[in-house]
Every structure is written in C-alpha cells, then in structure tokens.
Amino acid sequence: MQELRQAVLRNPLVYGPYVSKDLQATLVTVDFIDEQVEYGKVFHEIRSLIDRVDDGSVNIRVVGDPILYGWVGHYLPETFQLVCAALLVTLVMLFILLRTWRGVMLPLLAGLVSASWALGICHLLDIHFEPLVIVVAMLITSRAVSHSVQIVNRFDDELELLPANADTSRTAARVALADLFRPGMLGVIADAACMAVVALSPIPMLQKLTVLACVWVMTLTVSAVILTPVMLSFIRRPHGMVHPLNCIPLLNRVLDLATAVSLSRARYVVLGGGFLLVVGAGFYSLNLKIGDANPGSPILWPESTYNVDADAINNRFEGVDRMFVVLGEDGNRGLMKTSEALQAMNSFQRFIEHSRKWGAPSPWPTCCRRSTSACAKATRATSNWATAAPSTAAWWPCSIRYPNPATSRASPTSSTPTAR
C-alpha cells in the first residue's frame, strides 16, 4: 500500500484527477457509445450494483447523463400525476365558469385529438418524445383548450340572441365558426411561427422539439377551430345549465372596475406604476445570470440525490461537467507531433491555469508533449518505428477525437457516469 501511495503521488495523471488531494476518494469514469446506450437500463444496473456493494463504510456517488436521465425516468410517474392534476383543475374551472358539459368535454376533446395527431405524425417522422418535453406538450394543449373555449363562449352568446327552435344549435355554430375562423387561424399560425424560430438553434434536440411543437400547433386548425363548432351543431338542448352557480356577474364586476380605473384619473397612477415596473425590471435584468452555475442539473431540485452527488464530487475533484478541447485535422496524422500544435496546447493550458473562471485543467496536454518527445527519440533510434507508429492522438485517449473541420473545438462531456 505504501508503494501504491508513492506511485499515486508521483503520477500527475492520477494524483488530483483520479485520486483526491487528501487521498480520501477516488474517481472512476465509464464511457458509453451514445448510439448504443440505454439510459434506463444503465441507471437501474448501476443503482442495483451500488445497493449490492454499499455497506456504509464508504460513500458512493454517481453522476453523468445516463444517471441524470435515469432519475428523470424515475420521477416520470410523479410528473404524469402533476399533469393529470393540472388537467383536472382545468376541467373543474371550465365546469364552474361555463356551467355546461359542452364547455368541459369539447375543449378536452380538442386537446386529445390534437395530441393524438401530433404524436402520430412525430412517430412517422421518427421523432422521439422526450420526458422533458411534457411541459411544452401541456402548453400546446392549453392553447387547444383556449381556442375551443372561445368558440364555445361565442356559441353561448349566439344562443341568447336566437329563439329556441330546432335549428338553433346549427345556426349558432355556423355564426361562431364564421366569426372566429379567421382570428382563430391567425392565432394558430402566429403560435406556429413563433415556435418555428427555435429551429434556428444548432441544438438537435431543440430542432426536433420545434418540429413536434409546430405539428402539434397546426393540428389545432382542425381539432379546435373546425371540430368544436361541428360538434356544437349536434347539441339538441343547448339552453340547459348543469349548476345554478353563475360566476359571470362577478367577472363582469372585476372587468368593469378595471375599465373604470383605466378611464378615470387613476389611469395616470396605473401608467406610472407600469413605467416603474418596467424600469425596475430592466435594472434587475442587468444582473441576470445566464445559465445555471450550480453543480449538477437544473432539471432536478438542488437537494436531490443527483445534485448532492455532483456537488460532493466537485468539492474533491476537478469537476463533473468537463469540457474537452479537440485539436486535429483530417488527413494529417502527424499534426500532434508538430511544434505549432504543441505550442498551441501549452499556451492554452497556461491560459486556463491562470483564469479564475475555469476549474483545474487536465494534465493530458503535458502527457501528450512528453509522449511526443518520447516518440521522436524512438523514431531517431529505430527507423522501422516511424512507419509503424500510430497517430499521436492515441496518446490523448480521453480528450482527442478528430472533427470534420480542421479547427480546435470545445464540447461538453456526455454519457459518462462518475462514481466515487
């Protein structure tokens, strides 16, 4: 053990990056092939392995993309419960405010039809539905409910102006569709155009999300704008109410109060208050933090197991969220042996070491320089070594991979669980 301790202390590639400075923790990294890894399976296998070996004598902490998405899948049932609760609250509010079953069921039908069409089309386009997209799905479904509720409200307004006869429902539905078709289509097209702007992002996940959102919104043209008045035309007794509680007078009083304030001298107070809010919000926006500087992932709560493990690893090691700097050129197998490449690596490493915005740099550039020097000495000693030597990038296995353009590129790590 003493020899192992001294060997660790003498090796800069191990002491610090893989063994903590206080010699109380060690780091184990595992790489996966992104196209072949199954996050859910990896998560359950690693958790079961930890349960078998964890006897309380050591703390085992695991982070990485497979673990993160594994926790997301683990909490997915709770997410669906929240979605169902939000849907139930929406239906209760519609039932109380509109006082008709058509005001509850038809918006729900519009949301279900648009969701089924959008998910089916995305399946045909081979677009996967990520668990993190549930929030966007809820927002789009709420837009379907909103369009349908507007048509139902206009239908009820037309019923009050028409006499009760056999053609009342068809006439009211026809008028509602004729009056709200163009503004409804304008709203749908505007929503789709706003979501299409996200496609300009170079992130593939956001591009797929844009396709899903645009398809979902465009289905509202049929499920909400057209289907709702068609279903309203089949109602036989449109004048009946389910319960006697009428909240419309109360809402009208609130709106009348807002109108009176806006038309009286108090409007200057409203204008001044709004101006102060805008100025104050603009002032505080200057100190807005872009991104999340906390360890772990903003997807989960700060006190979650994943974020606690990430914080513990960051306190002892160089950091969980690493950035790999890739230096290479297609077709140039000897690039890493040139003096220009080694000088660029050395300058960049010194810049990182003296910058307070970065964590500890990796010692692989130093190893690459030493190995390049060793290869050069071996090449001068043996003529056959020069023809059989592999690419110098093999001396940098954890950080080097050749990109398509001949440039230096930085990319974050992925699919790398880290255990301590």
Coordinates of C-alpha atoms in Angstrom, one line a residue:
M1 CA 0.0 0.0 0.0
Q2 CA 2.9 2.4 0.7
E3 CA 4.3 1.7 -2.8
L4 CA 0.9 2.3 -4.3
R5 CA 0.6 5.6 -2.3
Q6 CA 4.0 6.8 -3.5
A7 CA 3.2 5.8 -7.1
V8 CA 0.0 7.8 -7.0
L9 CA 1.7 10.8 -5.5
R10 CA 4.4 10.8 -8.2
N11 CA 2.0 10.5 -11.1
P12 CA 0.3 13.8 -12.1
L13 CA -2.2 11.9 -14.3
V14 CA -3.6 10.1 -11.3
Y15 CA -3.0 12.4 -8.2
G16 CA -5.7 15.0 -8.4
P17 CA -7.7 13.9 -11.5
Y18 CA -8.5 10.4 -10.2
V19 CA -7.3 10.4 -6.6
S20 CA -8.3 13.3 -4.4
K21 CA -5.6 15.6 -3.0
D22 CA -6.4 14.3 0.6
L23 CA -6.1 10.6 -0.6
Q24 CA -9.6 10.0 0.7
A25 CA -11.5 9.5 -2.5
T26 CA -11.0 8.0 -6.0
L27 CA -12.8 8.7 -9.2
V28 CA -14.0 6.0 -11.7
T29 CA -15.2 7.1 -15.1
V30 CA -17.0 4.9 -17.6
D31 CA -17.6 5.9 -21.3
F32 CA -20.6 4.7 -23.3
I33 CA -21.4 4.8 -27.0
D34 CA -24.2 7.3 -27.3
E35 CA -25.9 5.4 -30.2
Q36 CA -26.0 2.1 -28.2
V37 CA -26.5 3.1 -24.6
E38 CA -30.0 2.7 -23.0
Y39 CA -30.2 5.2 -20.2
G40 CA -32.9 3.5 -18.3
K41 CA -31.1 0.1 -18.3
V42 CA -27.8 1.7 -17.3
F43 CA -29.4 3.6 -14.5
H44 CA -31.1 0.5 -13.0
E45 CA -28.0 -1.6 -13.4
I46 CA -25.7 0.9 -11.7
R47 CA -28.2 1.5 -8.9
S48 CA -28.5 -2.2 -8.2
L49 CA -24.7 -2.6 -8.3
I50 CA -24.4 0.2 -5.7
D51 CA -27.0 -1.4 -3.5
R52 CA -25.1 -4.7 -3.5
V53 CA -21.7 -3.2 -2.6
D54 CA -22.7 -0.3 -0.4
D55 CA -22.1 -1.4 3.2
G56 CA -22.0 2.0 4.8
S57 CA -18.2 2.2 5.1
V58 CA -17.8 4.4 2.0
N59 CA -19.9 6.9 0.2
I60 CA -20.6 6.0 -3.5
R61 CA -21.8 8.9 -5.6
V62 CA -22.8 8.6 -9.3
V63 CA -23.4 11.3 -11.9
G64 CA -23.5 11.5 -15.7
D65 CA -26.0 11.7 -18.4
P66 CA -27.3 8.1 -18.1
I67 CA -27.8 8.7 -14.4
L68 CA -29.5 12.1 -14.9
Y69 CA -31.9 10.8 -17.5
G70 CA -32.4 7.7 -15.3
W71 CA -33.6 10.0 -12.5
V72 CA -35.9 11.8 -14.9
G73 CA -37.4 8.5 -15.9
H74 CA -37.6 7.5 -12.2
Y75 CA -39.7 10.7 -11.5
L76 CA -41.8 10.3 -14.6
P77 CA -44.8 8.8 -12.8
E78 CA -44.9 11.8 -10.5
T79 CA -44.7 14.1 -13.5
F80 CA -47.7 12.4 -15.0
Q81 CA -49.5 12.8 -11.7
L82 CA -48.9 16.6 -11.8
V83 CA -50.1 16.7 -15.4
C84 CA -53.3 14.9 -14.5
A85 CA -53.8 17.2 -11.5
A86 CA -53.4 20.2 -13.8
L87 CA -55.8 18.8 -16.3
L88 CA -58.3 18.1 -13.5
V89 CA -58.1 21.7 -12.2
T90 CA -58.6 23.0 -15.8
L91 CA -61.7 20.9 -16.2
V92 CA -63.1 21.9 -12.9
M93 CA -62.6 25.6 -13.7
L94 CA -64.4 25.1 -17.1
F95 CA -67.2 23.3 -15.4
I96 CA -67.7 26.1 -12.9
L97 CA -67.4 29.0 -15.3
L98 CA -69.2 27.7 -18.4
R99 CA -71.8 25.6 -16.5
T100 CA -72.3 23.2 -19.4
W101 CA -70.9 19.8 -20.3
R102 CA -70.1 21.0 -23.8
G103 CA -67.9 23.6 -22.2
V104 CA -65.9 20.9 -20.4
M105 CA -65.9 18.0 -22.9
L106 CA -65.4 19.8 -26.2
P107 CA -62.1 21.6 -25.1
L108 CA -60.9 18.3 -23.7
L109 CA -61.8 16.6 -27.0
A110 CA -59.9 19.2 -28.9
G111 CA -56.8 18.7 -26.8
L112 CA -56.9 14.9 -27.1
V113 CA -57.4 15.0 -30.9
S114 CA -54.5 17.4 -31.4
A115 CA -52.2 15.4 -29.1
S116 CA -53.0 12.1 -30.9
W117 CA -52.4 13.6 -34.3
A118 CA -49.2 15.3 -33.3
L119 CA -47.7 12.3 -31.6
G120 CA -48.7 10.0 -34.5
I121 CA -47.1 12.3 -37.1
C122 CA -43.9 12.6 -35.0
H123 CA -43.8 8.8 -34.8
L124 CA -43.9 8.7 -38.6
L125 CA -41.1 11.3 -38.7
D126 CA -39.1 9.2 -36.2
I127 CA -39.0 11.9 -33.6
H128 CA -38.8 10.7 -30.0
F129 CA -40.9 12.2 -27.3
E130 CA -38.5 13.1 -24.5
P131 CA -39.9 13.3 -20.9
L132 CA -38.6 16.8 -20.6
V133 CA -41.0 17.9 -23.4
I134 CA -44.1 17.3 -21.3
V135 CA -44.1 21.0 -20.2
V136 CA -44.2 22.1 -23.9
A137 CA -47.0 19.5 -24.6
M138 CA -49.1 20.9 -21.7
L139 CA -48.6 24.5 -23.1
I140 CA -49.8 23.5 -26.6
T141 CA -52.7 21.5 -25.2
S142 CA -53.7 24.6 -23.2
R143 CA -53.8 26.5 -26.5
A144 CA -56.1 23.9 -27.9
V145 CA -58.4 24.3 -24.9
S146 CA -58.2 28.1 -25.2
H147 CA -59.3 28.1 -28.9
S148 CA -62.1 25.7 -28.2
V149 CA -63.4 27.6 -25.1
Q150 CA -63.5 30.8 -27.2
I151 CA -65.7 29.1 -29.8
V152 CA -68.0 27.6 -27.0
N153 CA -68.3 31.1 -25.4
R154 CA -69.3 32.6 -28.8
F155 CA -71.7 29.8 -29.3
D156 CA -73.4 30.5 -26.0
D157 CA -73.6 34.2 -26.8
E158 CA -75.4 33.4 -30.1
L159 CA -77.8 31.2 -28.3
E160 CA -79.0 34.0 -26.2
L161 CA -79.9 36.0 -29.3
L162 CA -81.7 33.2 -31.1
P163 CA -85.1 31.8 -30.4
A164 CA -85.3 28.2 -29.1
N165 CA -86.2 26.1 -32.1
A166 CA -84.8 23.0 -34.0
D167 CA -82.1 25.0 -35.9
T168 CA -80.8 27.0 -33.0
S169 CA -77.6 24.9 -32.5
R170 CA -76.7 24.8 -36.2
T171 CA -77.3 28.5 -36.6
A172 CA -75.2 29.4 -33.5
A173 CA -72.4 27.1 -34.5
R174 CA -72.4 28.4 -38.1
V175 CA -72.1 32.0 -36.8
A176 CA -69.4 31.1 -34.3
L177 CA -67.3 29.4 -36.9
A178 CA -67.8 32.2 -39.4
D179 CA -66.8 34.9 -36.9
L180 CA -63.9 33.1 -35.2
F181 CA -62.4 31.2 -38.1
R182 CA -60.0 33.9 -39.3
P183 CA -58.9 35.1 -35.9
G184 CA -58.5 31.5 -34.8
M185 CA -56.4 30.6 -37.8
L186 CA -54.3 33.8 -37.3
G187 CA -53.6 32.7 -33.7
V188 CA -52.6 29.2 -34.7
I189 CA -50.3 30.5 -37.5
A190 CA -48.8 33.0 -35.1
D191 CA -48.1 30.4 -32.5
A192 CA -46.6 28.0 -35.1
A193 CA -44.4 30.8 -36.5
C194 CA -43.1 31.8 -33.0
M195 CA -42.2 28.2 -32.2
A196 CA -40.6 27.7 -35.6
V197 CA -38.0 30.4 -34.7
V198 CA -36.5 27.8 -32.3
A199 CA -35.4 25.8 -35.3
L200 CA -32.6 28.3 -35.9
S201 CA -30.8 26.9 -32.8
P202 CA -28.0 24.5 -33.7
I203 CA -29.0 22.1 -30.9
P204 CA -30.6 18.9 -32.5
M205 CA -32.9 18.4 -29.5
L206 CA -34.4 21.9 -29.9
Q207 CA -34.8 21.4 -33.6
K208 CA -36.8 18.2 -33.1
L209 CA -38.8 19.9 -30.4
T210 CA -39.6 22.6 -32.9
V211 CA -41.0 20.1 -35.4
L212 CA -43.1 18.5 -32.7
A213 CA -44.4 21.8 -31.5
C214 CA -45.2 23.2 -34.9
V215 CA -47.0 20.0 -36.0
W216 CA -48.9 20.0 -32.7
V217 CA -50.0 23.6 -33.1
M218 CA -51.0 23.2 -36.7
T219 CA -53.4 20.4 -35.8
L220 CA -55.4 22.9 -33.8
T221 CA -56.7 24.3 -37.1
V222 CA -58.9 21.1 -37.3
S223 CA -59.2 19.9 -33.7
A224 CA -60.1 23.2 -32.1
V225 CA -61.2 25.7 -34.8
I226 CA -63.2 23.4 -37.0
L227 CA -64.1 20.3 -34.9
T228 CA -65.6 22.3 -32.0
P229 CA -68.3 24.2 -33.9
V230 CA -69.1 21.0 -35.8
M231 CA -69.7 19.1 -32.5
L232 CA -71.7 22.1 -31.2
S233 CA -74.1 21.8 -34.1
F234 CA -75.3 18.4 -32.9
I235 CA -76.5 19.7 -29.5
R236 CA -80.2 19.1 -29.0
R237 CA -80.9 21.2 -25.9
P238 CA -78.4 24.0 -25.9
H239 CA -80.1 26.2 -23.3
G240 CA -79.8 24.0 -20.3
M241 CA -77.2 24.6 -17.5
V242 CA -75.7 22.0 -15.2
H243 CA -75.5 24.0 -12.0
P244 CA -77.0 27.3 -10.9
L245 CA -73.8 29.0 -9.7
N246 CA -73.1 31.8 -12.2
C247 CA -69.6 33.4 -11.9
I248 CA -70.0 35.6 -14.9
P249 CA -71.5 38.6 -13.0
L250 CA -68.6 38.6 -10.6
L251 CA -66.1 38.5 -13.5
N252 CA -68.0 41.4 -15.2
R253 CA -67.7 43.5 -12.0
V254 CA -64.0 42.9 -12.0
L255 CA -63.7 43.9 -15.6
D256 CA -66.0 47.0 -15.1
L257 CA -63.7 48.0 -12.2
A258 CA -60.7 47.7 -14.4
T259 CA -62.4 49.8 -17.1
A260 CA -63.4 52.5 -14.6
V261 CA -59.8 52.7 -13.3
S262 CA -58.5 53.0 -16.9
L263 CA -60.9 55.8 -17.9
S264 CA -60.6 57.9 -14.7
R265 CA -57.8 60.0 -13.3
A266 CA -56.4 56.8 -11.7
R267 CA -55.1 55.8 -15.1
Y268 CA -52.1 58.1 -14.5
V269 CA -51.3 56.0 -11.4
V270 CA -51.6 52.8 -13.4
L271 CA -49.4 54.3 -16.1
G272 CA -46.8 55.4 -13.6
G273 CA -46.8 52.1 -11.8
G274 CA -46.4 50.3 -15.0
F275 CA -43.5 52.5 -16.0
L276 CA -41.8 51.9 -12.6
L277 CA -42.2 48.2 -13.0
V278 CA -40.6 48.2 -16.5
V279 CA -37.7 50.3 -15.3
G280 CA -37.2 48.2 -12.2
A281 CA -37.3 45.0 -14.2
G282 CA -34.9 46.4 -16.7
F283 CA -32.5 47.4 -14.0
Y284 CA -32.5 44.0 -12.3
S285 CA -32.2 42.3 -15.7
L286 CA -28.7 43.7 -16.0
N287 CA -27.6 41.3 -13.2
L288 CA -29.4 38.4 -14.8
K289 CA -27.3 35.2 -14.7
I290 CA -27.2 33.3 -18.0
G291 CA -27.3 29.5 -17.4
D292 CA -27.0 27.7 -14.1
A293 CA -23.8 27.9 -12.2
N294 CA -24.8 25.5 -9.5
P295 CA -23.4 21.9 -9.6
G296 CA -25.5 19.2 -11.1
S297 CA -28.5 19.8 -13.3
P298 CA -31.3 22.5 -13.1
I299 CA -33.8 19.8 -14.1
L300 CA -33.7 18.4 -10.5
W301 CA -34.1 20.2 -7.2
P302 CA -30.8 21.3 -5.5
E303 CA -31.3 18.9 -2.7
S304 CA -31.9 15.9 -5.0
T305 CA -29.6 12.9 -4.8
Y306 CA -28.0 13.7 -8.2
N307 CA -27.2 17.3 -7.4
V308 CA -25.8 16.4 -3.9
D309 CA -23.6 13.8 -5.5
A310 CA -22.4 16.2 -8.2
D311 CA -21.6 18.8 -5.5
A312 CA -19.6 16.3 -3.4
I313 CA -17.6 15.2 -6.5
N314 CA -16.9 18.8 -7.5
N315 CA -15.5 19.6 -4.0
R316 CA -12.9 16.8 -4.2
F317 CA -12.1 16.6 -7.9
E318 CA -11.7 18.9 -10.9
G319 CA -15.4 18.9 -11.7
V320 CA -18.2 16.8 -13.1
D321 CA -19.1 19.0 -16.1
R322 CA -15.9 18.9 -18.1
M323 CA -15.1 20.5 -21.4
F324 CA -13.0 18.6 -24.0
V325 CA -10.8 20.7 -26.3
V326 CA -10.3 18.9 -29.6
L327 CA -7.3 19.6 -31.7
G328 CA -7.0 17.8 -35.0
E329 CA -7.0 17.9 -38.8
D330 CA -8.4 15.3 -41.2
G331 CA -5.7 13.6 -43.2
N332 CA -2.9 14.9 -41.0
R333 CA -1.8 12.0 -38.8
G334 CA 1.4 13.8 -37.6
L335 CA -0.3 17.0 -36.5
M336 CA 0.2 16.3 -32.8
K337 CA 3.9 15.9 -33.3
T338 CA 4.4 19.4 -34.8
S339 CA 5.9 22.2 -32.7
E340 CA 2.9 24.5 -33.6
A341 CA 0.4 22.1 -32.2
L342 CA 2.4 21.6 -29.0
Q343 CA 2.9 25.3 -28.6
A344 CA -0.8 26.0 -29.0
M345 CA -1.7 23.3 -26.4
N346 CA 0.9 24.7 -24.0
S347 CA -0.4 28.3 -24.4
F348 CA -4.0 27.2 -24.0
Q349 CA -3.2 25.2 -20.9
R350 CA -1.4 28.1 -19.3
F351 CA -4.3 30.4 -20.1
I352 CA -6.7 28.0 -18.4
E353 CA -4.5 27.6 -15.4
H354 CA -4.3 31.4 -14.8
S355 CA -8.0 32.1 -15.4
R356 CA -10.3 32.1 -12.3
K357 CA -13.4 31.3 -14.5
W358 CA -12.2 27.8 -15.1
G359 CA -11.6 24.8 -12.9
A360 CA -8.4 22.7 -12.9
P361 CA -7.1 21.9 -16.4
S362 CA -6.5 18.3 -17.4
P363 CA -2.8 17.1 -17.4
W364 CA -3.3 15.3 -20.7
P365 CA -1.6 18.0 -22.8
T366 CA 1.5 17.6 -20.6
C367 CA 1.4 13.8 -21.2
C368 CA 0.9 14.4 -24.9
R369 CA 4.0 16.6 -25.0
R370 CA 6.1 14.0 -23.1
S371 CA 4.9 11.1 -25.3
T372 CA 5.6 13.1 -28.4
S373 CA 9.1 13.7 -27.3
A374 CA 9.5 10.0 -26.5
C375 CA 8.2 9.1 -29.9
A376 CA 10.6 11.5 -31.5
K377 CA 13.6 9.9 -29.7
A378 CA 12.3 6.4 -30.6
T379 CA 12.0 7.4 -34.2
R380 CA 15.6 8.6 -34.3
A381 CA 16.8 5.4 -32.7
T382 CA 14.8 2.9 -34.8
S383 CA 14.0 3.5 -38.5
N384 CA 11.1 0.9 -38.5
W385 CA 9.3 2.7 -35.7
A386 CA 8.5 5.7 -37.9
T387 CA 6.4 3.6 -40.4
A388 CA 4.6 1.6 -37.7
A389 CA 3.9 4.5 -35.2
P390 CA 0.1 5.2 -34.8
S391 CA -1.4 8.6 -34.8
T392 CA -0.2 10.8 -32.0
A393 CA -3.8 11.3 -30.9
A394 CA -3.6 7.9 -29.4
W395 CA -1.5 9.4 -26.6
W396 CA -4.5 11.6 -25.6
P397 CA -7.3 8.9 -25.4
C398 CA -9.7 10.8 -23.1
S399 CA -9.8 14.1 -24.9
I400 CA -8.7 13.8 -28.5
R401 CA -11.0 12.9 -31.4
Y402 CA -10.8 14.3 -34.9
P403 CA -13.6 16.7 -36.0
N404 CA -14.6 17.2 -39.6
P405 CA -13.2 20.8 -40.0
A406 CA -9.6 21.5 -39.4
T407 CA -10.1 23.5 -36.2
S408 CA -10.0 23.3 -32.5
R409 CA -13.4 22.7 -30.9
A410 CA -14.7 22.5 -27.4
S411 CA -17.6 20.2 -26.4
P412 CA -19.0 19.1 -23.0
T413 CA -18.8 15.5 -21.9
S414 CA -21.8 13.2 -22.2
S415 CA -22.8 9.8 -21.3
T416 CA -20.1 9.5 -18.6
P417 CA -21.3 8.4 -15.2
T418 CA -18.7 9.2 -12.5
A419 CA -18.6 7.3 -9.2
R420 CA -16.7 8.0 -6.1

